[in-house]
Tab-separated table of C-alpha atoms in Angstrom:
chain	number	residue	atom	x	y	z
A	1475	MET	CA	-3.252	7.013	-15.365
A	1476	ALA	CA	-2.329	10.635	-14.765
A	1477	TYR	CA	-4.920	12.886	-13.178
A	1478	VAL	CA	-4.869	16.604	-13.913
A	1479	ALA	CA	-6.637	18.996	-11.560
A	1480	VAL	CA	-8.817	21.488	-13.420
A	1481	LYS	CA	-10.551	24.391	-11.679
A	1482	GLY	CA	-13.937	24.952	-13.259
A	1483	GLY	CA	-16.577	27.585	-12.805
A	1484	GLU	CA	-17.208	27.905	-9.081
A	1485	GLN	CA	-20.591	29.529	-9.552
A	1486	ALA	CA	-21.715	26.797	-11.954
A	1487	ILE	CA	-20.809	24.130	-9.404
A	1488	GLN	CA	-22.713	25.934	-6.656
A	1489	ASN	CA	-25.752	26.206	-8.926
A	1490	ALA	CA	-25.565	22.486	-9.693
A	1491	GLU	CA	-25.564	21.675	-5.978
A	1492	ALA	CA	-28.509	24.004	-5.371
A	1493	LEU	CA	-30.460	22.398	-8.207
A	1494	LEU	CA	-29.740	18.952	-6.763
A	1495	ALA	CA	-31.062	20.038	-3.367
A	1496	ALA	CA	-34.235	21.466	-4.925
A	1497	LEU	CA	-34.957	18.349	-6.980
A	1498	ARG	CA	-34.230	16.140	-3.991
A	1499	ARG	CA	-36.833	18.018	-1.970
A	1500	GLY	CA	-39.432	17.712	-4.720
A	1501	ASP	CA	-42.753	19.549	-4.755
A	1502	PRO	CA	-42.897	21.860	-1.698
A	1503	ALA	CA	-46.625	21.151	-1.457
A	1504	VAL	CA	-45.822	17.526	-0.551
A	1505	PRO	CA	-44.803	16.918	3.082
A	1506	GLU	CA	-41.083	16.356	3.423
A	1507	LEU	CA	-39.928	12.794	4.020
A	1508	SER	CA	-38.670	12.428	7.580
A	1509	LEU	CA	-35.774	10.291	8.748
A	1510	VAL	CA	-38.136	8.353	11.005
A	1511	GLN	CA	-40.279	7.455	7.999
A	1512	ILE	CA	-37.249	6.231	6.081
A	1513	LYS	CA	-35.944	4.240	9.038
A	1514	GLU	CA	-39.287	2.623	9.850
A	1515	GLN	CA	-40.856	2.188	6.414
A	1516	LEU	CA	-37.817	1.590	4.202
A	1517	GLN	CA	-36.004	-0.757	6.537
A	1518	LEU	CA	-34.606	-3.037	3.833
A	1519	ALA	CA	-32.993	-0.061	2.105
A	1520	VAL	CA	-31.584	1.078	5.444
A	1521	ASN	CA	-30.235	-2.419	6.098
A	1522	ARG	CA	-28.487	-2.567	2.742
A	1523	VAL	CA	-26.852	0.816	3.242
A	1524	MET	CA	-25.632	-0.196	6.709
A	1525	ALA	CA	-24.172	-3.434	5.334
A	1526	GLU	CA	-22.374	-1.882	2.371
A	1527	GLY	CA	-21.423	1.209	4.347
A	1528	SER	CA	-19.935	-1.055	7.034
A	1529	LEU	CA	-21.552	0.876	9.885
A	1530	TYR	CA	-24.527	-0.195	11.989
A	1531	ASP	CA	-26.555	2.954	12.628
A	1532	PRO	CA	-30.131	3.057	11.257
A	1533	ASP	CA	-30.482	6.800	11.909
A	1534	LEU	CA	-27.343	7.696	9.963
A	1535	ALA	CA	-28.275	5.257	7.206
A	1536	ALA	CA	-31.684	6.940	6.875
A	1537	LEU	CA	-29.971	10.332	6.681
A	1538	ALA	CA	-27.597	9.038	4.014
A	1539	ILE	CA	-30.497	7.700	1.934
A	1540	LYS	CA	-32.277	11.046	2.124
A	1541	GLN	CA	-29.123	12.998	1.301
A	1542	ALA	CA	-28.296	10.652	-1.602
A	1543	TRP	CA	-31.742	11.223	-3.172
A	1544	GLY	CA	-32.518	7.529	-2.783
A	1545	ASP	CA	-29.305	6.324	-4.459
A	1546	LEU	CA	-28.284	3.433	-2.178
A	1547	VAL	CA	-24.739	3.163	-3.525
A	1548	GLU	CA	-24.186	6.873	-2.917
A	1549	ALA	CA	-25.742	6.487	0.538
A	1550	ALA	CA	-23.349	3.641	1.359
A	1551	PHE	CA	-20.485	5.876	0.205
A	1552	LEU	CA	-21.635	8.636	2.560
A	1553	LEU	CA	-21.874	6.206	5.460
A	1554	ARG	CA	-18.477	4.660	4.741
A	1555	ALA	CA	-16.914	8.124	4.561
A	1556	TYR	CA	-18.471	9.089	7.900
A	1557	ARG	CA	-17.202	5.860	9.413
A	1558	THR	CA	-13.608	6.893	8.763
A	1559	THR	CA	-14.053	9.884	11.099
A	1560	LEU	CA	-15.120	7.795	14.102
A	1561	PRO	CA	-12.643	6.840	16.826
A	1562	ARG	CA	-12.344	3.163	17.643
A	1563	LEU	CA	-12.941	3.112	21.392
A	1564	TYR	CA	-13.304	-0.627	21.963
A	1565	TYR	CA	-13.162	-3.956	20.220
A	1566	SER	CA	-16.202	-6.140	20.762
A	1567	GLN	CA	-16.137	-9.819	21.553
A	1568	PRO	CA	-17.106	-12.130	18.662
A	1569	LEU	CA	-20.878	-12.118	18.152
A	1570	ASN	CA	-22.539	-15.160	19.673
A	1571	THR	CA	-25.155	-15.869	17.033
A	1572	THR	CA	-25.985	-19.195	18.654
A	1573	ASP	CA	-27.878	-17.221	21.315
A	1574	MET	CA	-29.692	-15.079	18.741
A	1575	GLN	CA	-33.237	-14.014	19.624
A	1576	VAL	CA	-34.633	-15.217	16.328
A	1577	GLN	CA	-37.413	-13.480	14.424
A	1578	ARG	CA	-37.073	-15.792	11.435
A	1579	ARG	CA	-35.440	-19.201	11.211
A	1580	ILE	CA	-35.841	-21.791	8.466
A	1581	SER	CA	-34.022	-24.819	7.093
A	1582	ALA	CA	-34.395	-26.302	3.619
A	1583	ILE	CA	-32.666	-29.607	4.431
A	1584	PHE	CA	-34.760	-30.903	7.350
A	1585	LYS	CA	-38.526	-30.566	7.519
A	1586	GLU	CA	-38.505	-31.247	11.266
A	1587	ALA	CA	-35.519	-29.086	12.098
A	1588	PRO	CA	-34.498	-29.148	15.772
A	1589	GLY	CA	-36.177	-26.148	17.378
A	1590	GLY	CA	-38.797	-25.889	14.638
A	1591	GLN	CA	-39.224	-23.571	11.674
A	1592	GLN	CA	-40.203	-19.928	12.143
A	1593	LEU	CA	-41.219	-18.143	8.958
A	1594	GLY	CA	-41.132	-14.587	10.270
A	1595	PRO	CA	-41.505	-11.651	7.851
A	1596	THR	CA	-40.801	-12.761	4.275
A	1597	PHE	CA	-41.743	-12.169	0.646
A	1598	ASP	CA	-41.301	-15.874	-0.127
A	1599	TYR	CA	-44.995	-16.750	-0.170
A	1600	VAL	CA	-46.652	-13.570	-1.442
A	1601	HIS	CA	-47.942	-13.044	-4.973
A	1602	ARG	CA	-45.854	-10.646	-7.048
A	1603	LEU	CA	-48.860	-8.451	-7.813
A	1604	LEU	CA	-49.096	-4.743	-7.146
A	1605	ASP	CA	-51.165	-4.047	-4.041
A	1606	PHE	CA	-53.002	-0.824	-4.837
A	1607	LYS	CA	-54.326	-0.634	-1.301
A	1608	LEU	CA	-50.878	0.622	-0.349
A	1609	ALA	CA	-51.581	3.774	-2.358
A	1610	ALA	CA	-53.843	4.890	0.476
A	1611	GLU	CA	-52.145	6.905	3.193
A	1612	ASP	CA	-54.097	5.586	6.169
A	1613	ASN	CA	-53.209	1.896	6.010
A	1614	GLN	CA	-53.189	0.188	9.371
A	1615	TYR	CA	-51.666	-3.248	9.770
A	1616	ALA	CA	-51.748	-5.232	12.981
A	1617	VAL	CA	-49.105	-7.716	14.009
A	1618	PRO	CA	-50.640	-11.225	14.081
A	1619	GLN	CA	-51.528	-12.314	17.584
A	1620	SER	CA	-49.905	-15.440	18.946
A	1621	PRO	CA	-50.340	-17.276	22.239
A	1622	VAL	CA	-48.195	-16.021	25.073
A	1623	ALA	CA	-45.184	-18.298	25.207
A	1624	ALA	CA	-42.414	-18.865	27.671
A	1625	PRO	CA	-39.243	-16.824	27.199
A	1626	SER	CA	-37.739	-17.996	23.929
A	1627	ILE	CA	-34.741	-20.261	23.994
A	1628	ALA	CA	-32.359	-19.987	21.078
A	1629	PRO	CA	-32.881	-22.991	18.792
A	1630	PRO	CA	-29.927	-25.326	18.246
A	1631	ARG	CA	-27.906	-25.219	15.064
A	1632	VAL	CA	-29.421	-27.329	12.313
A	1633	LEU	CA	-25.981	-28.344	11.073
A	1634	ASN	CA	-25.186	-29.869	14.463
A	1635	THR	CA	-27.300	-32.810	13.292
A	1636	LEU	CA	-24.766	-33.466	10.534
A	1637	ALA	CA	-21.807	-32.646	12.757
A	1638	ARG	CA	-22.736	-35.389	15.216
A	1639	GLU	CA	-22.161	-37.927	12.445
A	1640	SER	CA	-19.033	-36.134	11.194
A	1641	LEU	CA	-20.755	-35.603	7.861
A	1642	ILE	CA	-19.950	-31.918	7.552
A	1643	GLN	CA	-16.802	-29.870	7.390
A	1644	PRO	CA	-15.811	-28.993	10.989
A	1645	PRO	CA	-15.991	-25.275	11.822
A	1646	GLU	CA	-12.905	-23.192	12.362
A	1647	THR	CA	-12.629	-23.083	16.136
A	1648	ALA	CA	-9.746	-20.642	16.471
A	1649	THR	CA	-11.103	-17.697	18.456
A	1650	PRO	CA	-8.648	-14.888	19.236
A	1651	THR	CA	-8.309	-13.385	22.663
A	1652	THR	CA	-10.057	-10.021	22.455
A	1653	THR	CA	-9.378	-7.129	24.784
A	1654	ALA	CA	-10.614	-3.560	24.715
A	1655	SER	CA	-7.550	-2.616	22.675
A	1656	GLY	CA	-8.118	-5.325	20.095
A	1657	PRO	CA	-7.612	-9.016	19.315
A	1658	THR	CA	-4.274	-10.477	20.322
A	1659	GLY	CA	-2.306	-13.582	19.465
A	1660	SER	CA	-1.541	-15.376	16.237
A	1661	ASP	CA	-5.249	-15.927	15.587
A	1662	ALA	CA	-6.091	-12.209	15.498
A	1663	PRO	CA	-8.319	-11.591	12.456
A	1664	TYR	CA	-7.238	-9.558	9.468
A	1665	ASP	CA	-8.684	-6.023	9.471
A	1666	ILE	CA	-9.441	-4.842	5.941
A	1667	THR	CA	-10.282	-1.352	7.226
A	1668	ARG	CA	-6.704	-0.847	8.445
A	1669	GLN	CA	-4.645	-3.209	6.314
A	1670	PRO	CA	-4.370	-3.273	2.523
A	1671	LEU	CA	-6.097	-6.195	0.869
A	1672	GLU	CA	-3.488	-8.242	-0.979
A	1673	THR	CA	-4.412	-11.645	-2.347
A	1674	PRO	CA	-4.136	-14.429	-1.443
A	1675	VAL	CA	-5.816	-13.809	1.914
A	1676	ASP	CA	-7.254	-16.003	4.633
A	1677	ARG	CA	-10.937	-16.711	4.997
A	1678	ASP	CA	-11.476	-14.052	7.685
A	1679	ALA	CA	-10.408	-11.296	5.280
A	1680	ARG	CA	-12.545	-12.760	2.514
A	1681	LEU	CA	-15.616	-12.791	4.746
A	1682	GLN	CA	-15.030	-9.173	5.794
A	1683	ASN	CA	-14.801	-8.158	2.158
A	1684	LEU	CA	-17.926	-10.090	1.189
A	1685	ALA	CA	-19.892	-8.704	4.149
A	1686	ARG	CA	-19.631	-5.156	2.797
A	1687	ALA	CA	-19.605	-6.063	-0.900
A	1688	ASP	CA	-22.213	-4.875	-3.373
A	1689	GLU	CA	-25.346	-7.002	-3.137
A	1690	GLY	CA	-25.948	-6.999	-6.883
A	1691	PHE	CA	-22.404	-8.150	-7.641
A	1692	LEU	CA	-22.567	-10.950	-5.080
A	1693	LEU	CA	-25.983	-12.035	-6.324
A	1694	SER	CA	-24.774	-12.278	-9.928
A	1695	MET	CA	-21.605	-14.152	-8.989
A	1696	ALA	CA	-23.523	-16.541	-6.737
A	1697	TYR	CA	-26.024	-17.136	-9.537
A	1698	SER	CA	-23.174	-17.994	-11.900
A	1699	THR	CA	-22.047	-20.815	-9.594
A	1700	GLN	CA	-25.522	-22.326	-9.736
A	1701	ARG	CA	-25.621	-22.150	-13.534
A	1702	GLY	CA	-22.514	-24.298	-13.880
A	1703	TYR	CA	-19.680	-21.775	-13.592
A	1704	GLY	CA	-18.492	-23.427	-10.400
A	1705	THR	CA	-18.852	-26.643	-8.437
A	1706	ASN	CA	-21.623	-25.488	-6.108
A	1707	HIS	CA	-24.750	-27.563	-5.585
A	1708	PRO	CA	-26.008	-25.732	-2.504
A	1709	PHE	CA	-28.708	-26.347	0.060
A	1710	ALA	CA	-29.907	-23.789	2.592
A	1711	GLY	CA	-28.846	-25.509	5.782
A	1712	GLU	CA	-30.092	-22.742	8.060
A	1713	ILE	CA	-31.193	-19.147	7.630
A	1714	ARG	CA	-31.837	-17.087	10.715
A	1715	MET	CA	-32.544	-13.438	11.381
A	1716	GLY	CA	-32.768	-11.824	14.784
A	1717	ASP	CA	-31.066	-9.802	17.486
A	1718	VAL	CA	-27.674	-10.493	19.024
A	1719	GLU	CA	-25.802	-8.747	21.809
A	1720	VAL	CA	-22.689	-6.677	21.223
A	1721	VAL	CA	-20.363	-7.293	24.154
A	1722	ILE	CA	-17.169	-5.495	25.146
A	1723	CYS	CA	-14.727	-6.091	27.966
A	1724	PRO	CA	-13.235	-2.761	29.125
A	1725	ASP	CA	-9.805	-3.060	30.682
A	1726	GLU	CA	-10.843	-0.781	33.536
A	1727	LEU	CA	-13.716	-3.095	34.475
A	1728	GLY	CA	-12.242	-6.494	33.798
A	1729	PHE	CA	-15.575	-8.108	32.912
A	1730	GLU	CA	-17.883	-8.220	29.908
A	1731	VAL	CA	-20.632	-5.656	29.348
A	1732	ALA	CA	-23.415	-5.831	26.743
A	1733	ILE	CA	-23.687	-2.404	25.134
A	1734	ALA	CA	-26.269	-2.964	22.375
A	1735	ASP	CA	-28.498	-5.354	20.496
A	1736	ILE	CA	-28.193	-5.386	16.727
A	1737	THR	CA	-30.190	-7.195	14.067
A	1738	VAL	CA	-28.262	-9.527	11.781
A	1739	THR	CA	-29.002	-12.155	9.151
A	1740	GLU	CA	-26.971	-15.358	9.233
A	1741	VAL	CA	-26.877	-18.073	6.569
A	1742	GLN	CA	-25.177	-21.457	6.486
A	1743	MET	CA	-25.224	-23.137	3.074
A	1744	VAL	CA	-24.410	-26.833	2.641
A	1745	ASN	CA	-22.574	-28.241	-0.379
A	1746	GLN	CA	-21.603	-31.741	-1.395
A	1747	PHE	CA	-17.859	-32.496	-1.486
A	1748	LYS	CA	-16.504	-35.748	-2.911
A	1749	GLY	CA	-13.302	-35.566	-0.889
A	1750	ASN	CA	-9.617	-35.570	-1.736
A	1751	LYS	CA	-6.483	-37.300	-0.514
A	1752	ASP	CA	-6.676	-35.545	2.867
A	1753	ILE	CA	-10.420	-34.965	3.393
A	1754	PRO	CA	-13.059	-37.716	3.227
A	1755	PRO	CA	-16.336	-37.218	1.326
A	1756	GLN	CA	-18.550	-34.897	3.329
A	1757	PHE	CA	-20.623	-31.744	3.185
A	1758	THR	CA	-18.835	-28.423	3.127
A	1759	GLN	CA	-20.396	-25.135	4.109
A	1760	GLY	CA	-20.431	-21.505	3.105
A	1761	TYR	CA	-21.140	-18.753	5.623
A	1762	GLY	CA	-22.848	-15.399	5.304
A	1763	LEU	CA	-23.562	-12.688	7.901
A	1764	THR	CA	-24.892	-9.192	7.248
A	1765	PHE	CA	-26.251	-6.258	9.201
A	1766	GLY	CA	-30.038	-6.043	9.414
A	1767	TYR	CA	-32.546	-8.173	7.545
A	1768	ASN	CA	-30.749	-8.832	4.282
A	1769	GLU	CA	-31.396	-12.443	3.373
A	1770	ARG	CA	-30.551	-12.281	-0.331
A	1771	LYS	CA	-27.182	-10.696	0.412
A	1772	ALA	CA	-26.361	-13.199	3.171
A	1773	MET	CA	-27.249	-16.168	0.940
A	1774	SER	CA	-25.132	-14.813	-1.906
A	1775	MET	CA	-22.274	-14.229	0.513
A	1776	ALA	CA	-22.477	-17.831	1.742
A	1777	LEU	CA	-22.420	-19.181	-1.815
A	1778	MET	CA	-19.402	-17.063	-2.666
A	1779	ASP	CA	-17.620	-18.054	0.544
A	1780	ARG	CA	-17.921	-21.692	-0.514
A	1781	ALA	CA	-16.838	-20.969	-4.095
A	1782	LEU	CA	-13.705	-19.198	-2.848
A	1783	GLN	CA	-12.725	-22.249	-0.795
A	1784	ALA	CA	-11.902	-24.092	-4.031
A	1785	LYS	CA	-8.141	-23.702	-3.658
A	1786	GLY	CA	-8.090	-25.027	-0.097
A	1787	LEU	CA	-10.162	-28.043	-1.144
A	1788	ASP	CA	-7.928	-28.807	-4.164
A	1789	GLU	CA	-10.725	-28.026	-6.609
A	1790	ALA	CA	-10.055	-26.685	-10.080
A	1791	ILE	CA	-10.310	-22.899	-10.337
A	1792	ASP	CA	-11.922	-22.493	-13.744
A	1793	ASN	CA	-14.579	-19.837	-13.168
A	1794	PRO	CA	-14.721	-16.162	-12.136
A	1795	ALA	CA	-16.585	-16.928	-8.891
A	1796	GLN	CA	-13.657	-19.079	-7.738
A	1797	ASP	CA	-11.031	-16.450	-8.569
A	1798	GLU	CA	-10.227	-14.742	-5.275
A	1799	GLU	CA	-8.480	-11.744	-6.804
A	1800	PHE	CA	-11.294	-11.140	-9.302
A	1801	VAL	CA	-14.075	-11.377	-6.716
A	1802	LEU	CA	-12.504	-9.422	-3.867
A	1803	TYR	CA	-11.141	-6.569	-5.970
A	1804	HIS	CA	-14.359	-6.019	-7.929
A	1805	SER	CA	-17.012	-6.515	-5.247
A	1806	ASP	CA	-16.720	-3.159	-3.464
A	1807	ASN	CA	-19.221	-0.755	-5.021
A	1808	ILE	CA	-17.592	2.267	-3.371
A	1809	GLU	CA	-14.351	1.706	-5.259
A	1810	ALA	CA	-16.151	0.561	-8.400
A	1811	GLN	CA	-18.484	3.548	-8.693
A	1812	GLY	CA	-15.645	5.936	-7.920
A	1813	PHE	CA	-13.427	4.630	-10.692
A	1814	VAL	CA	-16.245	4.423	-13.232
A	1815	GLN	CA	-17.700	7.841	-12.415
A	1816	HIS	CA	-14.339	9.604	-12.369
A	1817	LEU	CA	-14.593	9.426	-16.169
A	1818	LYS	CA	-17.076	12.320	-15.906
A	1819	LEU	CA	-14.328	14.589	-14.584
A	1820	PRO	CA	-12.219	16.697	-16.987
A	1821	HIS	CA	-9.750	14.646	-19.035
A	1822	TYR	CA	-8.946	17.417	-21.488
A	1823	ILE	CA	-5.176	16.911	-21.627
A	1824	ASP	CA	-5.400	13.122	-21.805
A	1825	PHE	CA	-7.922	13.309	-24.624
A	1826	GLN	CA	-5.933	15.975	-26.502
A	1827	ALA	CA	-2.905	13.677	-26.466
A	1828	GLU	CA	-4.946	10.790	-27.857
A	1829	LEU	CA	-6.590	13.081	-30.412
A	1830	ASN	CA	-3.171	14.156	-31.715
A	1831	LEU	CA	-2.061	10.536	-31.835
A	1832	ILE	CA	-5.130	9.505	-33.842
A	1833	ARG	CA	-4.513	12.364	-36.299
A	1834	GLN	CA	-0.890	11.296	-36.764
A	1835	LEU	CA	-1.940	7.696	-37.316
A	1836	ARG	CA	-4.568	8.800	-39.843
A	1837	GLU	CA	-1.958	10.873	-41.724
A	1838	SER	CA	0.491	7.968	-41.755
A	1839	SER	CA	-2.213	5.587	-42.900
A	1840	SER	CA	-3.348	8.001	-45.615
A	1841	SER	CA	0.212	8.503	-46.888
A	1842	ALA	CA	0.846	4.774	-46.998
A	1843	SER	CA	-2.427	4.213	-48.852
A	1844	THR	CA	-1.621	6.931	-51.418
A	1845	THR	CA	1.818	5.464	-52.046
A	1846	ALA	CA	0.384	1.986	-52.511
A	1847	LYS	CA	-2.226	3.263	-54.979
A	1848	SER	CA	0.364	5.176	-57.058
A	1849	VAL	CA	2.589	2.124	-57.297
A	1850	ALA	CA	-0.341	-0.027	-58.355
A	1851	ALA	CA	-1.352	2.508	-61.038
A	1852	GLN	CA	2.056	2.490	-62.874
A	1853	PRO	CA	2.115	0.385	-66.181
A	1854	SER	CA	4.157	-2.766	-66.002
A	1855	THR	CA	7.290	-3.090	-68.305
A	1856	PRO	CA	8.932	-6.356	-69.280
A	1857	SER	CA	12.078	-7.187	-67.428
A	1858	PRO	CA	15.450	-7.246	-69.191
A	1859	SER	CA	15.792	-10.976	-68.773
A	1860	SER	CA	12.520	-11.643	-70.542
A	1861	THR	CA	13.486	-9.206	-73.380
A	1862	ASP	CA	16.817	-10.898	-73.914
A	1863	THR	CA	15.125	-14.245	-74.075
A	1864	THR	CA	12.666	-12.946	-76.664
A	1865	VAL	CA	15.452	-11.485	-78.788
A	1866	ALA	CA	17.441	-14.676	-78.579
A	1867	HIS	CA	14.451	-16.704	-79.624
A	1868	ASN	CA	13.917	-14.461	-82.645
A	1869	SER	CA	17.541	-14.626	-83.798
A	1870	PRO	CA	18.545	-16.505	-87.005
A	1871	ALA	CA	20.625	-18.911	-84.961
A	1872	HIS	CA	17.586	-19.911	-82.931
A	1873	ALA	CA	15.504	-20.347	-86.054
A	1874	GLU	CA	18.218	-22.532	-87.567
A	1875	ALA	CA	18.529	-24.584	-84.374
A	1876	THR	CA	14.814	-25.234	-84.178
A	1877	SER	CA	14.681	-26.221	-87.815
A	1878	ARG	CA	17.665	-28.592	-87.465
A	1879	PRO	CA	17.347	-30.938	-84.497
A	1880	ASP	CA	20.984	-32.018	-84.753
A	1881	LYS	CA	22.067	-28.464	-83.890
A	1882	LEU	CA	20.280	-28.515	-80.507
A	1883	ILE	CA	23.104	-30.463	-78.848
């Protein structure tokens, strides 16, 4: 597609931006929404923007939400654009989610999961009824009190129970050597922020793509696998949300340093697998990890991770959720909204060309129709061959032949 730059009215554009700013602010009599309010009271929106913007910074995510007038896709775009301006000073070590300080941890496959179940904050058990008490502006909610406990110890992995019996797909154990200047060795992960995404790709690139993919797209695709458009019959092996340390190892120090704690949501889904010629029957797993508390996104990511393993497990690829190229190239809402919304920009020359083409086709079609109608309207005349036959049949010789059978030979 050819793009033609068109310079429009500069003053009109400035007025449009000023009107946007005024509407975004709303009624001046209402106190302005602060970034702290957005960060503290709209945390799930902040978490989604950080995940899809691929940058963990609650303050910047809150600013992006405010600037985008509450449009989370636009806010993720703003955050992703800002991310491109940041220098990459260090590469962190792989996150050790096994040592997560969990705030929520559940398993749907074992009632007595090792380490116990911890419900944490969740909508799972609340009634979907509007709570009009929230309309008041002086609501005070206290955190439930619990007995003082010993320093928490990270619970063991639920799937280790299956791993001890070799009943589940073994994890990929290849961990690259990571220095301050980046991962090294043949096991260095693919970096979709610095390398073009060209399918087929390895699982590490797929997971990076899914981690910053649009939540709605992933949710719909994951739902399709459960409705029969895929081979998934999933179980939630373990869902955990909590804080993990970000660790770097500066070359000038020579030892690891924890620089931050971030909140993440991690999901391990379990799926039945009947085996093939190389792999015995066992459970396989899908993996999901997102910034912040974003359980729905992490679960959808895990389901899609498993669906995209179809080729490696010699499963038939018959559905969109199993098509790597389809999923990875259509899951990024930044690219998707850009290409869809560019249709609002001037396409005057393109449309004029198509308009002229349609007019030419209409003229050609009209001419052909007129010609066909004129031909159909002309009276039909007998052909010479039929006339000759008629004359011959009316001749005296013919009459004589028909009256005398012996003359027919």
